[in-house]
Short mmCIF file of C-alpha atoms and ligand atoms in Angstrom, two decimals:
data_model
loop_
_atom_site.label_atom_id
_atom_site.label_comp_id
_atom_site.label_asym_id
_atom_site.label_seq_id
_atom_site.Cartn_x
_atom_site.Cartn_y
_atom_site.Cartn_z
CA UNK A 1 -5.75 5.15 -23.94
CA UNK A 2 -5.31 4.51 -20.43
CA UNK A 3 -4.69 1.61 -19.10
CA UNK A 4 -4.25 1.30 -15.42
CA UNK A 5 -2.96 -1.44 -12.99
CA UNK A 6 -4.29 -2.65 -10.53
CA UNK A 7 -2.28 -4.77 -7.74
CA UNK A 8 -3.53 -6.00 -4.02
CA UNK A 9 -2.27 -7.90 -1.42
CA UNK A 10 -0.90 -8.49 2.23
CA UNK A 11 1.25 -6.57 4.26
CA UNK A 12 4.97 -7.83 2.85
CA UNK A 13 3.64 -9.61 -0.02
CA UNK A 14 6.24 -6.96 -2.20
CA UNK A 15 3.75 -5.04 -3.93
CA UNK A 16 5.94 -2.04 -4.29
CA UNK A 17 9.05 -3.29 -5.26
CA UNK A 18 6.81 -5.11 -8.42
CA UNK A 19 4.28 -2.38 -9.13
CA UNK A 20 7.58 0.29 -8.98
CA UNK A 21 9.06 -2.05 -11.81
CA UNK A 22 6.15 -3.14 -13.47
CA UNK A 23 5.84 0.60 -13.74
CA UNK A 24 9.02 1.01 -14.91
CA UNK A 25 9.21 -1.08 -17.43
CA UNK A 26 6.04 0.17 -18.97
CA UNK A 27 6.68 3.77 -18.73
CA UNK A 28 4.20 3.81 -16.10
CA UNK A 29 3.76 6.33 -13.29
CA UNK A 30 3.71 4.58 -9.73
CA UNK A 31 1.64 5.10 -7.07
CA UNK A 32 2.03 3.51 -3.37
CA UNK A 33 -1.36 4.51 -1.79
CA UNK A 34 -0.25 2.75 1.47
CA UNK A 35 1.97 5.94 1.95
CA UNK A 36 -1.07 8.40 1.77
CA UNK A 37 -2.74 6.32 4.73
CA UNK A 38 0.92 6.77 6.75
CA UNK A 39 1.42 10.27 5.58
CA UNK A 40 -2.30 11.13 7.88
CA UNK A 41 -0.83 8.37 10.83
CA UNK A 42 2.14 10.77 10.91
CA UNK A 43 0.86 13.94 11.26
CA UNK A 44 -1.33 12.67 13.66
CA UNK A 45 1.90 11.64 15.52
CA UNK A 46 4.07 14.57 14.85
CA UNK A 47 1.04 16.84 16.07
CA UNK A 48 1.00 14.72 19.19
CA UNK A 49 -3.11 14.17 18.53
CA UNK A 50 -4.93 10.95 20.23
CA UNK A 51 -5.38 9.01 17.14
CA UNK A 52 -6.91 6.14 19.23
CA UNK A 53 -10.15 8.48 19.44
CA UNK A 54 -11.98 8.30 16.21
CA UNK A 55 -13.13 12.07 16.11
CA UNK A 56 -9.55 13.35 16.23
CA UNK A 57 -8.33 11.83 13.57
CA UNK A 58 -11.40 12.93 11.44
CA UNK A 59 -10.79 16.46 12.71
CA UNK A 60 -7.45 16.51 11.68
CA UNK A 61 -8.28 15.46 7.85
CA UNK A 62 -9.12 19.36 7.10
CA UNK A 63 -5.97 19.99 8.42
CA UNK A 64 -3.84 17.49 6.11
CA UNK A 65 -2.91 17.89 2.31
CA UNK A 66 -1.05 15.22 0.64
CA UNK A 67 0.74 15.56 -2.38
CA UNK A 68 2.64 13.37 -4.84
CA UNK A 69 5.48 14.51 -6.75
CA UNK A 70 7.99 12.27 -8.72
CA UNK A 71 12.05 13.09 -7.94
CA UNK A 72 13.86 10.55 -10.82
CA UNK A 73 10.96 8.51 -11.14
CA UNK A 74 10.56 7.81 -7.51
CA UNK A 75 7.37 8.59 -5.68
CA UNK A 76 7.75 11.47 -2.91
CA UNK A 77 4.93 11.68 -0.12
CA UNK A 78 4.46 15.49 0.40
CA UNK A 79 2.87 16.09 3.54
CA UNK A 80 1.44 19.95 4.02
CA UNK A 81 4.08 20.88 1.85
CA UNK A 82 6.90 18.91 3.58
CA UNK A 83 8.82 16.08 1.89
CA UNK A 84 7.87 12.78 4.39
CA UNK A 85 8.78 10.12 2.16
CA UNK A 86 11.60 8.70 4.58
CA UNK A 87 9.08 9.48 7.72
CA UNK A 88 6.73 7.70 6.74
CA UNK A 89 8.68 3.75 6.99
CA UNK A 90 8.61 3.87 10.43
CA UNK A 91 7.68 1.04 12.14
CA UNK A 92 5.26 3.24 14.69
CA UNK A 93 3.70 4.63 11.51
CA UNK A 94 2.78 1.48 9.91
CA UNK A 95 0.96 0.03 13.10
CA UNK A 96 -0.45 3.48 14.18
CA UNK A 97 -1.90 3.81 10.20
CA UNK A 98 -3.25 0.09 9.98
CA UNK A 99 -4.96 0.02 13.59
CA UNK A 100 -6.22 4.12 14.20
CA UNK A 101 -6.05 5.38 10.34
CA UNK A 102 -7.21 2.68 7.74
CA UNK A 103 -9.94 1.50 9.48
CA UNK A 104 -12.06 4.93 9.72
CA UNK A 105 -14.26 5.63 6.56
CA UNK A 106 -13.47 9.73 6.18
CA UNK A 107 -9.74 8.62 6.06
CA UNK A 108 -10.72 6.51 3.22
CA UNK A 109 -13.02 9.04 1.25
CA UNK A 110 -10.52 11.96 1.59
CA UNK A 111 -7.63 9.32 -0.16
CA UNK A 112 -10.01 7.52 -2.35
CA UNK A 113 -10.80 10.94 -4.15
CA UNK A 114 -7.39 12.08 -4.65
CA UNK A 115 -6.46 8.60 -5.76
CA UNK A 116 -9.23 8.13 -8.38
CA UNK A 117 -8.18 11.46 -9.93
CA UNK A 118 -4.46 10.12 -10.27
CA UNK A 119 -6.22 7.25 -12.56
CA UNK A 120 -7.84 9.19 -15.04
CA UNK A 121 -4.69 11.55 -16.20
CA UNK A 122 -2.56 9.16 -17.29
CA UNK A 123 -2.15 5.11 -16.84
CA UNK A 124 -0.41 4.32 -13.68
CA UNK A 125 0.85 1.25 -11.34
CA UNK A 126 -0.88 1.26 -7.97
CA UNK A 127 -0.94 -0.82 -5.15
CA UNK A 128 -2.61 -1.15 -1.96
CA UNK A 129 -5.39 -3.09 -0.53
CA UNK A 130 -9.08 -1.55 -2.37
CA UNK A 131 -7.55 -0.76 -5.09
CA UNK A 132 -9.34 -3.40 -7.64
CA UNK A 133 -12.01 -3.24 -5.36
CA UNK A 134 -12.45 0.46 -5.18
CA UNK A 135 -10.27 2.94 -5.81
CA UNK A 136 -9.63 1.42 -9.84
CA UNK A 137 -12.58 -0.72 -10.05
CA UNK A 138 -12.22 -0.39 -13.66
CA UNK A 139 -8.31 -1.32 -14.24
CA UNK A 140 -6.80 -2.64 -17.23
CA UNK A 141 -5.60 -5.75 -15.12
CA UNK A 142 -6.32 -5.94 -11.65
CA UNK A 143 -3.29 -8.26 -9.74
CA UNK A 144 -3.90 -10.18 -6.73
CA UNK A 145 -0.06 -10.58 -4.97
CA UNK A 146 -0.30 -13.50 -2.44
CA UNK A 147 2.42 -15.10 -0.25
CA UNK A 148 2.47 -17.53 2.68
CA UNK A 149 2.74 -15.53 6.17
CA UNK A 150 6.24 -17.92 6.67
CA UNK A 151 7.29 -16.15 3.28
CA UNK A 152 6.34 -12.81 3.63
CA UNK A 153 7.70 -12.50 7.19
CA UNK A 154 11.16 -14.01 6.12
CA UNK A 155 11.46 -11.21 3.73
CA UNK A 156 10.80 -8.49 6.16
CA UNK A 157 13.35 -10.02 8.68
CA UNK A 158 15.73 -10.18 6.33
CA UNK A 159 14.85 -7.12 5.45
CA UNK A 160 14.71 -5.19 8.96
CA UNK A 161 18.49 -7.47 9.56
CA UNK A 162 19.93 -5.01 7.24
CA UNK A 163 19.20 -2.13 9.70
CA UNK A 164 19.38 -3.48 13.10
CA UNK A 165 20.28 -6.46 14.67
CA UNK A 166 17.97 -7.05 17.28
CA UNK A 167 14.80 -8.39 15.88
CA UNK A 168 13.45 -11.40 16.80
CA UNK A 169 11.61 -13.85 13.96
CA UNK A 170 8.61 -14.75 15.74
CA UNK A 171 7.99 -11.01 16.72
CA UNK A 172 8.08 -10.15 12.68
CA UNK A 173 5.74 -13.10 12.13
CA UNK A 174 3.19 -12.17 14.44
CA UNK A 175 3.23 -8.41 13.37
CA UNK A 176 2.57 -9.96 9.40
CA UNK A 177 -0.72 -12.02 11.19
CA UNK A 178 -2.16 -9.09 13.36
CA UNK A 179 -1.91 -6.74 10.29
CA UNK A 180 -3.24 -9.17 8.05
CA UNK A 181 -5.98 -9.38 10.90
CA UNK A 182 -7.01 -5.63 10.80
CA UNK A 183 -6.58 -5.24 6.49
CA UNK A 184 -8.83 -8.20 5.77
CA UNK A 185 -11.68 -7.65 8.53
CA UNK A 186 -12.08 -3.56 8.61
CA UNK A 187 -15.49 -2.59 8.29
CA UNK A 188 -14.10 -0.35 5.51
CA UNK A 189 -13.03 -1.41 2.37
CA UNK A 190 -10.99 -4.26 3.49
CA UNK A 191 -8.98 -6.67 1.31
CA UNK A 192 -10.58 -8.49 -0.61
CA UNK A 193 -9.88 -10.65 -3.66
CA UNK A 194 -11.74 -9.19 -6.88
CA UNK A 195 -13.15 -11.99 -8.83
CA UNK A 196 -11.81 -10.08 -11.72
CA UNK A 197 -8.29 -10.35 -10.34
CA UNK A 198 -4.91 -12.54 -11.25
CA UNK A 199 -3.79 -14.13 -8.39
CA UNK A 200 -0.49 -14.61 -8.11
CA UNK A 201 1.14 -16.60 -5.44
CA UNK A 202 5.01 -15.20 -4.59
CA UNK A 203 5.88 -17.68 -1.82
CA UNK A 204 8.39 -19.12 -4.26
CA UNK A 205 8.74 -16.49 -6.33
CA UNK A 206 11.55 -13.60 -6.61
CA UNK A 207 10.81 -10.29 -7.40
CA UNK A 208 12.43 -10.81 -11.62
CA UNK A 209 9.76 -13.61 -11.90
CA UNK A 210 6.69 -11.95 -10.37
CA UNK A 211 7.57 -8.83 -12.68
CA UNK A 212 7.74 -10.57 -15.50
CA UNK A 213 4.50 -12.77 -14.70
CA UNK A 214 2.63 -9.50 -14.77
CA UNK A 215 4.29 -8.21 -17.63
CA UNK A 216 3.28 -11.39 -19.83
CA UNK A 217 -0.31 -11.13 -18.18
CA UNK A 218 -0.46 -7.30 -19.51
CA UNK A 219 0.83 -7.95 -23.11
CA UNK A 220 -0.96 -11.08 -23.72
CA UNK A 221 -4.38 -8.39 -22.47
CA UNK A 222 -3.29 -6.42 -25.18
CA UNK A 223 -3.78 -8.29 -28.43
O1 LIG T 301 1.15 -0.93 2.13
P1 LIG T 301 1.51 -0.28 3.41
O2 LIG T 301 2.10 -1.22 4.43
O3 LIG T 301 2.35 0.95 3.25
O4 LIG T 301 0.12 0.21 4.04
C1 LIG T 301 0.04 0.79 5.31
C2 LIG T 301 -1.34 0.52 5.89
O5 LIG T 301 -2.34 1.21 5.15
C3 LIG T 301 -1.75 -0.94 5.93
O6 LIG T 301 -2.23 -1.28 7.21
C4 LIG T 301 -2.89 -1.05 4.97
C5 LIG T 301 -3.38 0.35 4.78
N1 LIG T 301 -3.78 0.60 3.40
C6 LIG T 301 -5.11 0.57 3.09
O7 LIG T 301 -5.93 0.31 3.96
N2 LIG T 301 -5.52 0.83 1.82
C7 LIG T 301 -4.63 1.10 0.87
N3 LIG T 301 -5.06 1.36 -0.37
C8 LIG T 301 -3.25 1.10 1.16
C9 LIG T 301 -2.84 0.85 2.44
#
């Protein structure tokens, strides 16, 4: 039987790092749908297209395929055949894919579809921001992660530290807020909290304790 999960939440509020070992540990496949939204952002950017007009970027959807494939477990982002797994992370990406790609309905449908398929082979882990709400309206257990802006932005400095040095605190802060901005008031399918959902509230959690808070959630669903 399959019995999918479910998780949504802000920007930084390290839904990928739980849902990859919530998956894990359940012998789960993952699936980070945030990397299908940068996978179009990039190939808009590679392909040097005006993403800021609307009709381009709906153009250029008959032009994309995007692929999942699984190397040790991990989640690769296939892009037209090319592996863009690494690509993707880019700052540029994530602000180009939350302003110009997330927001525009056709984006959405051509994901959704491909998405909603994954769910019915075989139970998976997936996170993103519709995903209780659309993509796997009927989950097994549908997770909302939360976290204080403070908290989330102190783990993405910290985070962005380990690669270069010159990041300032109050520029990581106000990237958290203007992305939280655009996720929670799209026209389009934009975050919400399902009433059917388990919120969970990381501010002063770490990653161990959030894991296993989902875990316990799952197996007490079970009986
Ligand atoms: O989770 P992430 O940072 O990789 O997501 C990148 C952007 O894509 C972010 O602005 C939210 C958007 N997104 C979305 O609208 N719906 C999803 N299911 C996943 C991500």
């Amino acid at each position: 039987m399959i019995k999918n999960i479910a998780i949504d939440g802000l920007s930084g509020a390290g839904k990928s790092t739980v849902a990859k070992e919530v998956a894990r540990e359940l012998g789960y496949v993952y699936v980070d749908t945030g990397s299908m939204y940068r996978g179009v952002a990039l190939y808009l950017i590679e392909r040097k297209i005006d993403y800021k007009k609307e009709k381009n970027v709906i153009n250029a959807l008959k032009n994309i395929k995007i692929d999942l494939e699984y190397v040790n477990g991990e989640q690769q982002v296939i892009l037209n055949g090319k592996n863009v797994s690494t690509d993707v992370r880019n700052e540029k990406v994530g602000i180009v894919t939350s302003k110009y790609v997330a927001v525009i309905n056709e984006v959405r449908e051509f994901l959704v579809e491909i998405q909603k398929e994954l769910g019915k082979k075989k139970s998976i882990v997936m996170d993103g921001r519709d995903i209780g709400s659309v993509v796997l309206k009927d989950a097994f257990l549908k997770i909302y992660l939360d976290a204080t802006p403070e908290a989330r932005a102190k783990r993405r400095y910290k985070e962005i530290l380990g690669k270069k040095t010159d990041v300032k605190y109050e520029e990581v802060i106000e990237d958290i807020k203007r992305r939280d901005y655009t996720d929670t008031t799209r026209k389009h399918s934009p975050l919400i909290r399902c009433d059917d959902a388990v919120y969970i509230d990381s501010s002063n959690m770490n990653i161990e304790e959030v894991v296993e808070e989902i875990i316990k959630i799952y197996k007490e669903r079970e009986k």
